[in-house]
Amino acid sequence: MDNVTNAKIEFTNTIKLLIYKEAPYLLENIDFDDDNIFLEPLLFSYFGAKKENLFSNELLEELLQGYFVEKKELKIAHSYLNDISYIPNAGYFKKGADKPYEPVLKSGDFEILKELHPVQKRYYREFYKGHILDHNPLFNSAWKDNYEELFEAIEIIKANLPEFYNELAFANKKIYLHDNPKILNFTSIETLGMLSFYVLGKNNLIYFIEELIHQGSHNYFYYVLQNKNDFFKIDVSNLVMRDYTKQVWDYRDIYGAFHGLYTVTKRVECFDILLSKDVFTGKEKHELLGRLADQFSRFRTGLELLDFDEVYTQKGKDLYTIYDNKCQNILEKYQKLSNYFDLSNRDLDFRYNDFCKLNPIEDFYKKEKEGFFKF
């Protein structure tokens, strides 16, 4: 944990310095020693947009005013999206109203956003296999119908995966739920600490658990790899996999592919623990097994083809080996799943309704009684 703790300190100090350069008076109004303030995801998005001059400098005060030690009358001019403003640590305000329209929704270590802030809207794009299909898609917040189940998923992780939960809480602060499945779930360094999930229908408990592990691990891995030069010899963020592996389909950059190894390994590791503890039965176990089987096709998708001496430092090689071996060893335990389930109708994301069309739950119940799913 030492390296991620040091990375968090570096991220925090960078944000403090950026605030000081732009508006030093703001540091006099907030608790300078409260690092959580400086890890506010909207600050990463705000400063990430500075090079493009997308937002007024006055927006920085709007983002921080909810954290002021001495509360003042809120200034809101640039934070509106769909006539609703989200002010961190203060609430949601309709245009022209002084009192909050909605309070902040938080439970334990996590906050669910009810509305998106304009500094992050530009990251919401319809994306498919390396191509942006729509830079400005339509989507709506889906928090009301889903927040309770999402908090339930977090509590299941906390109770059964305590080691992973510590990583999840370390690197993640806020979650936004929306209704457009073409906006694929994502994280980025410019939204660090933020998770974004699309939601389809009801009964999404296992989906939420997978995405908390999947996307939450991406945010944690940004801390692990904060100093890329420790792990890579080349500019992995700007080099495309297919240029090195000759796999024509592979549009990923090398850095993203390495992230993928980590997030697949974390899912496999956590799914194994949940199955070993018999946390789920019935439909939920059926879905979890399907999602585990889905990881076979996501493992060793190209990184193993790279010239390791060209790409990695020794520290990078060691890190690759740790995750590759761990993932392989756990998948071997569940090898019979790789051929048992039919996943031929899966596109980019595993979707349980599609899975059930080819893998009826009645077949699962029959095999479950026969003891097929004991590992």
Coordinates of C-alpha atoms in Angstrom, one line a residue:
M1 CA 0.0 0.0 0.0
D2 CA 3.0 2.3 0.4
N3 CA 3.2 3.2 -3.3
V4 CA -0.5 3.9 -3.6
T5 CA -0.4 6.0 -0.5
N6 CA 2.5 8.0 -1.9
A7 CA 0.6 8.3 -5.2
K8 CA -2.4 9.7 -3.3
I9 CA -0.2 12.3 -1.6
E10 CA 1.2 13.3 -5.0
F11 CA -2.3 13.6 -6.6
T12 CA -3.5 15.7 -3.6
N13 CA -0.5 18.0 -3.7
T14 CA -0.9 18.5 -7.4
I15 CA -4.5 19.6 -6.9
K16 CA -3.5 21.9 -4.0
L17 CA -0.8 23.5 -6.2
L18 CA -3.2 24.0 -9.1
I19 CA -5.8 25.7 -6.8
Y20 CA -3.0 27.9 -5.3
K21 CA -1.9 29.0 -8.8
E22 CA -5.4 29.9 -9.9
A23 CA -7.2 31.1 -6.8
P24 CA -5.0 31.0 -3.6
Y25 CA -7.7 32.7 -1.5
L26 CA -9.8 29.6 -1.8
L27 CA -7.3 27.6 0.3
E28 CA -7.9 30.1 3.2
N29 CA -11.6 29.0 3.2
I30 CA -11.2 25.2 3.4
D31 CA -9.4 22.7 5.6
F32 CA -6.0 22.5 4.0
D33 CA -5.3 19.3 5.9
D34 CA -8.4 17.4 4.7
D35 CA -7.1 15.5 1.7
N36 CA -10.5 14.2 0.8
I37 CA -11.4 17.7 -0.4
F38 CA -8.6 17.7 -2.8
L39 CA -9.6 14.3 -4.1
E40 CA -13.0 15.6 -5.2
P41 CA -13.5 14.0 -8.7
L42 CA -14.9 17.3 -10.1
L43 CA -11.6 19.0 -9.4
F44 CA -9.8 16.5 -11.6
S45 CA -12.3 17.1 -14.3
Y46 CA -12.1 20.9 -13.9
F47 CA -8.3 21.1 -14.2
G48 CA -8.3 18.5 -17.0
A49 CA -10.4 20.9 -19.0
K50 CA -8.2 23.9 -18.4
K51 CA -6.0 23.4 -21.4
E52 CA -9.1 23.7 -23.6
N53 CA -10.5 26.7 -21.7
L54 CA -14.0 25.1 -21.5
F55 CA -15.1 26.7 -18.2
S56 CA -14.9 30.0 -16.4
N57 CA -12.4 30.4 -13.6
E58 CA -15.3 31.3 -11.4
L59 CA -16.4 27.6 -11.5
L60 CA -13.6 26.6 -9.2
E61 CA -15.1 28.5 -6.3
E62 CA -18.5 27.0 -7.1
L63 CA -17.0 23.5 -6.9
L64 CA -15.3 24.1 -3.5
Q65 CA -17.8 26.3 -1.7
G66 CA -19.6 23.3 -0.2
Y67 CA -16.4 22.6 1.7
F68 CA -15.9 26.1 3.1
V69 CA -15.3 26.0 6.8
E70 CA -17.3 29.1 7.3
K71 CA -20.5 28.7 5.4
K72 CA -21.5 31.5 3.0
E73 CA -24.3 32.2 0.6
L74 CA -23.7 29.9 -2.3
K75 CA -22.7 31.3 -5.7
I76 CA -24.0 29.4 -8.6
A77 CA -23.7 30.6 -12.2
H78 CA -21.7 28.0 -14.1
S79 CA -22.7 24.7 -12.5
Y80 CA -26.1 24.1 -14.0
L81 CA -26.9 21.1 -16.2
N82 CA -30.5 20.8 -17.3
D83 CA -31.3 23.7 -14.9
I84 CA -30.0 21.8 -11.9
S85 CA -26.7 22.4 -10.1
Y86 CA -24.8 19.9 -8.1
I87 CA -22.5 21.5 -5.5
P88 CA -20.3 19.0 -3.8
N89 CA -21.0 18.6 -0.1
A90 CA -23.9 21.0 -0.3
G91 CA -26.6 19.4 -2.5
Y92 CA -28.6 20.0 -5.7
F93 CA -30.2 23.4 -6.6
K94 CA -32.7 24.3 -9.2
K95 CA -32.0 27.5 -11.2
G96 CA -33.4 30.5 -9.4
A97 CA -33.9 28.7 -6.0
D98 CA -31.9 29.4 -2.9
K99 CA -32.6 26.2 -1.0
P100 CA -31.5 22.7 -2.0
Y101 CA -33.7 20.8 -4.4
E102 CA -32.3 17.5 -3.3
P103 CA -29.8 16.6 -0.5
V104 CA -26.5 14.7 -1.1
L105 CA -27.1 11.0 -1.2
K106 CA -24.3 9.2 0.7
S107 CA -24.0 6.0 2.7
G108 CA -20.7 5.0 4.3
D109 CA -17.7 5.7 2.1
F110 CA -19.7 6.4 -1.1
E111 CA -22.0 9.0 -2.6
I112 CA -24.4 8.4 -5.4
L113 CA -24.8 11.4 -7.7
K114 CA -28.3 12.4 -8.5
E115 CA -27.4 14.7 -11.3
L116 CA -24.2 15.2 -13.3
H117 CA -22.1 18.3 -13.2
P118 CA -21.3 20.1 -16.5
V119 CA -17.5 19.6 -16.0
Q120 CA -18.0 15.9 -16.5
K121 CA -20.6 15.8 -19.2
R122 CA -18.0 15.8 -22.0
Y123 CA -16.8 12.3 -20.9
Y124 CA -20.2 10.8 -21.6
R125 CA -20.0 9.6 -25.2
E126 CA -21.4 6.7 -27.1
F127 CA -18.4 4.5 -27.9
Y128 CA -17.9 1.2 -29.7
K129 CA -14.8 -0.7 -30.4
G130 CA -12.5 2.3 -30.5
H131 CA -14.9 4.6 -32.3
I132 CA -16.9 7.4 -30.9
L133 CA -20.4 7.2 -32.3
D134 CA -21.9 10.2 -30.6
H135 CA -20.1 13.0 -28.8
N136 CA -23.2 14.4 -27.2
P137 CA -25.7 11.6 -26.5
L138 CA -28.9 11.8 -24.5
F139 CA -29.0 10.2 -21.1
N140 CA -30.9 10.6 -17.8
S141 CA -30.0 10.0 -14.2
A142 CA -31.2 6.6 -12.9
W143 CA -30.5 7.0 -9.2
K144 CA -34.0 6.8 -7.8
D145 CA -34.8 3.3 -8.9
N146 CA -31.4 1.8 -8.3
Y147 CA -29.6 3.5 -5.4
E148 CA -30.8 1.0 -2.8
E149 CA -29.6 -2.0 -4.7
L150 CA -26.3 -0.3 -5.4
F151 CA -25.7 0.4 -1.7
E152 CA -26.7 -3.3 -1.1
A153 CA -24.0 -4.4 -3.5
I154 CA -21.4 -2.2 -1.7
E155 CA -22.4 -3.8 1.6
I156 CA -22.0 -7.3 0.2
I157 CA -18.5 -6.4 -1.0
K158 CA -17.7 -4.9 2.4
A159 CA -18.9 -8.0 4.3
N160 CA -17.4 -10.6 2.1
L161 CA -14.4 -9.0 0.3
P162 CA -12.9 -6.8 3.0
E163 CA -9.5 -6.5 1.4
F164 CA -10.9 -5.4 -1.9
Y165 CA -13.4 -3.1 -0.2
N166 CA -10.4 -1.2 1.3
E167 CA -9.0 -0.7 -2.2
L168 CA -12.5 0.3 -3.5
A169 CA -13.0 2.9 -0.8
F170 CA -9.4 4.1 -1.1
A171 CA -9.7 5.1 -4.8
N172 CA -13.4 5.7 -5.3
K173 CA -15.8 8.3 -3.9
K174 CA -18.8 8.9 -6.1
I175 CA -21.0 6.9 -8.5
Y176 CA -23.4 8.1 -11.2
L177 CA -26.1 5.9 -12.6
H178 CA -27.7 6.7 -16.0
D179 CA -30.0 5.1 -18.6
N180 CA -28.0 5.0 -21.8
P181 CA -26.3 1.6 -22.4
K182 CA -24.4 2.9 -25.4
I183 CA -22.4 5.0 -23.0
L184 CA -20.1 2.3 -21.8
N185 CA -19.0 2.2 -18.1
F186 CA -15.7 4.0 -17.7
T187 CA -13.2 5.7 -15.5
S188 CA -10.4 8.1 -16.4
I189 CA -7.6 10.0 -14.7
E190 CA -9.6 13.2 -15.4
T191 CA -12.6 11.8 -13.4
L192 CA -10.5 10.1 -10.8
G193 CA -12.6 8.8 -7.9
M194 CA -15.8 8.7 -10.0
L195 CA -17.6 5.6 -11.3
S196 CA -20.3 5.7 -14.0
F197 CA -22.7 2.8 -14.7
Y198 CA -25.5 2.5 -17.2
V199 CA -28.5 0.6 -15.8
L200 CA -30.9 -1.7 -17.6
G201 CA -34.1 -2.9 -16.0
K202 CA -34.3 -4.2 -12.4
N203 CA -32.5 -6.8 -10.4
N204 CA -28.9 -5.5 -11.0
L205 CA -27.3 -6.7 -7.8
I206 CA -24.7 -9.0 -9.5
Y207 CA -24.1 -6.5 -12.3
F208 CA -23.4 -3.7 -9.7
I209 CA -21.0 -6.0 -7.8
E210 CA -19.1 -6.8 -11.0
E211 CA -18.9 -3.2 -12.1
L212 CA -17.8 -2.0 -8.6
I213 CA -15.0 -4.5 -8.9
H214 CA -14.2 -3.8 -12.5
Q215 CA -14.4 0.0 -12.7
G216 CA -13.4 0.5 -9.1
S217 CA -10.2 -1.4 -9.8
H218 CA -9.4 0.9 -12.7
N219 CA -9.4 3.8 -10.4
Y220 CA -7.2 2.0 -7.9
F221 CA -4.8 1.0 -10.6
Y222 CA -4.3 4.7 -11.6
Y223 CA -2.7 5.0 -8.1
V224 CA -0.6 1.8 -8.6
L225 CA 0.7 3.0 -12.0
Q226 CA 0.9 6.7 -11.1
N227 CA 4.6 6.8 -12.0
K228 CA 4.5 5.0 -15.4
N229 CA 8.3 5.2 -15.8
D230 CA 8.6 2.8 -12.9
F231 CA 6.8 0.1 -15.0
F232 CA 7.2 0.9 -18.7
K233 CA 10.1 1.8 -21.0
I234 CA 7.8 3.3 -23.7
D235 CA 4.9 5.7 -23.9
V236 CA 2.2 3.1 -23.3
S237 CA -0.6 5.6 -23.1
N238 CA -0.1 6.7 -26.7
L239 CA 0.9 3.4 -28.4
V240 CA -1.7 1.1 -29.9
M241 CA -1.6 -2.6 -29.1
R242 CA -2.1 -3.8 -32.8
D243 CA 1.1 -2.0 -33.8
Y244 CA 3.0 -4.3 -31.5
T245 CA 1.0 -7.5 -31.5
K246 CA -0.2 -7.4 -35.2
Q247 CA -3.7 -8.2 -34.0
V248 CA -5.7 -6.1 -36.4
W249 CA -8.7 -5.9 -34.1
D250 CA -6.9 -4.5 -31.1
Y251 CA -7.6 -0.8 -30.9
R252 CA -6.5 -0.5 -27.2
D253 CA -3.5 1.4 -26.1
I254 CA -1.0 -0.6 -24.1
Y255 CA -1.7 1.2 -20.9
G256 CA -5.4 0.4 -21.2
A257 CA -4.7 -3.3 -22.0
F258 CA -2.5 -3.5 -18.9
H259 CA -5.3 -2.0 -16.9
G260 CA -7.5 -4.8 -18.4
L261 CA -5.3 -7.5 -17.0
Y262 CA -5.6 -6.0 -13.6
T263 CA -9.4 -5.6 -13.7
V264 CA -10.0 -9.1 -15.0
T265 CA -7.7 -10.6 -12.3
K266 CA -9.6 -8.7 -9.6
R267 CA -13.0 -9.9 -10.9
V268 CA -11.8 -13.5 -11.1
E269 CA -10.3 -13.2 -7.6
C270 CA -13.4 -11.7 -6.0
F271 CA -15.8 -14.0 -7.8
D272 CA -13.9 -16.9 -6.6
I273 CA -14.2 -15.7 -3.0
L274 CA -17.9 -15.1 -3.3
L275 CA -18.5 -18.5 -4.8
S276 CA -16.3 -20.2 -2.2
K277 CA -18.3 -18.6 0.5
D278 CA -21.7 -19.6 -1.1
V279 CA -22.8 -16.0 -0.8
F280 CA -25.4 -16.4 -3.6
T281 CA -27.9 -19.0 -4.7
G282 CA -30.4 -19.4 -7.5
K283 CA -30.6 -16.7 -10.1
E284 CA -27.8 -14.6 -8.6
K285 CA -25.4 -17.6 -8.5
H286 CA -26.4 -18.4 -12.1
E287 CA -25.5 -14.9 -13.1
L288 CA -22.3 -14.8 -11.1
L289 CA -21.1 -18.0 -12.7
G290 CA -21.9 -16.6 -16.2
R291 CA -19.9 -13.5 -15.4
L292 CA -17.0 -15.6 -14.2
A293 CA -17.1 -17.7 -17.4
D294 CA -17.0 -14.5 -19.4
Q295 CA -13.6 -13.7 -18.0
F296 CA -12.0 -16.6 -19.9
S297 CA -12.3 -14.6 -23.1
R298 CA -11.0 -11.5 -21.5
F299 CA -7.8 -13.0 -20.2
R300 CA -4.6 -13.1 -22.3
T301 CA -6.0 -11.0 -25.1
G302 CA -2.7 -9.6 -26.4
L303 CA -0.4 -8.5 -23.6
E304 CA 1.4 -11.8 -23.7
L305 CA 2.4 -11.2 -27.3
L306 CA 4.4 -8.0 -26.5
D307 CA 8.2 -7.9 -26.4
F308 CA 8.5 -7.6 -22.6
D309 CA 12.1 -6.3 -22.8
E310 CA 11.0 -3.5 -25.1
V311 CA 7.8 -2.6 -23.2
Y312 CA 8.5 -3.2 -19.5
T313 CA 11.0 -2.3 -16.8
Q314 CA 11.8 -5.2 -14.4
K315 CA 9.2 -3.8 -12.0
G316 CA 6.6 -3.9 -14.8
K317 CA 7.5 -7.4 -15.7
D318 CA 7.1 -8.5 -12.1
L319 CA 3.7 -6.8 -11.8
Y320 CA 2.5 -8.4 -15.1
T321 CA 3.7 -11.9 -13.9
I322 CA 1.9 -11.5 -10.5
Y323 CA -1.5 -10.7 -12.1
D324 CA -1.1 -13.1 -15.0
N325 CA -0.2 -16.1 -12.8
K326 CA -2.9 -15.3 -10.2
C327 CA -5.6 -15.0 -12.9
Q328 CA -4.5 -18.2 -14.6
N329 CA -4.4 -20.2 -11.4
I330 CA -8.0 -19.2 -10.4
L331 CA -9.4 -19.7 -13.9
E332 CA -7.9 -23.2 -13.9
K333 CA -10.1 -24.0 -10.9
Y334 CA -13.2 -23.1 -13.0
Q335 CA -12.0 -24.5 -16.3
K336 CA -15.1 -26.6 -17.0
L337 CA -17.1 -23.3 -17.1
S338 CA -15.2 -22.1 -20.2
N339 CA -17.0 -24.7 -22.4
Y340 CA -20.2 -25.2 -20.4
F341 CA -21.9 -21.9 -20.9
D342 CA -22.7 -20.5 -24.4
L343 CA -21.6 -16.9 -24.5
S344 CA -21.8 -16.5 -28.3
N345 CA -24.3 -13.7 -28.2
R346 CA -22.2 -11.5 -25.9
D347 CA -21.0 -8.3 -27.6
L348 CA -18.9 -6.0 -25.5
D349 CA -20.6 -6.3 -22.1
F350 CA -22.1 -9.4 -20.4
R351 CA -25.8 -8.9 -20.1
Y352 CA -27.7 -11.4 -18.0
N353 CA -30.9 -11.4 -20.1
D354 CA -29.0 -12.3 -23.2
F355 CA -27.0 -15.0 -21.3
C356 CA -30.3 -16.6 -20.1
K357 CA -31.5 -17.0 -23.7
L358 CA -28.7 -19.4 -24.4
N359 CA -28.2 -20.7 -20.9
P360 CA -31.7 -21.3 -19.3
I361 CA -31.8 -21.1 -15.6
E362 CA -33.7 -24.4 -15.6
D363 CA -30.6 -26.1 -16.9
F364 CA -28.6 -24.4 -14.2
Y365 CA -30.9 -25.7 -11.5
K366 CA -30.6 -29.3 -12.8
K367 CA -26.9 -29.2 -12.9
E368 CA -26.8 -27.5 -9.5
K369 CA -28.6 -30.5 -8.0
E370 CA -26.2 -32.8 -9.7
G371 CA -23.3 -31.0 -7.9
F372 CA -21.8 -29.8 -11.2
F373 CA -21.1 -26.3 -9.8
K374 CA -18.9 -27.5 -6.9
F375 CA -15.3 -26.5 -7.4

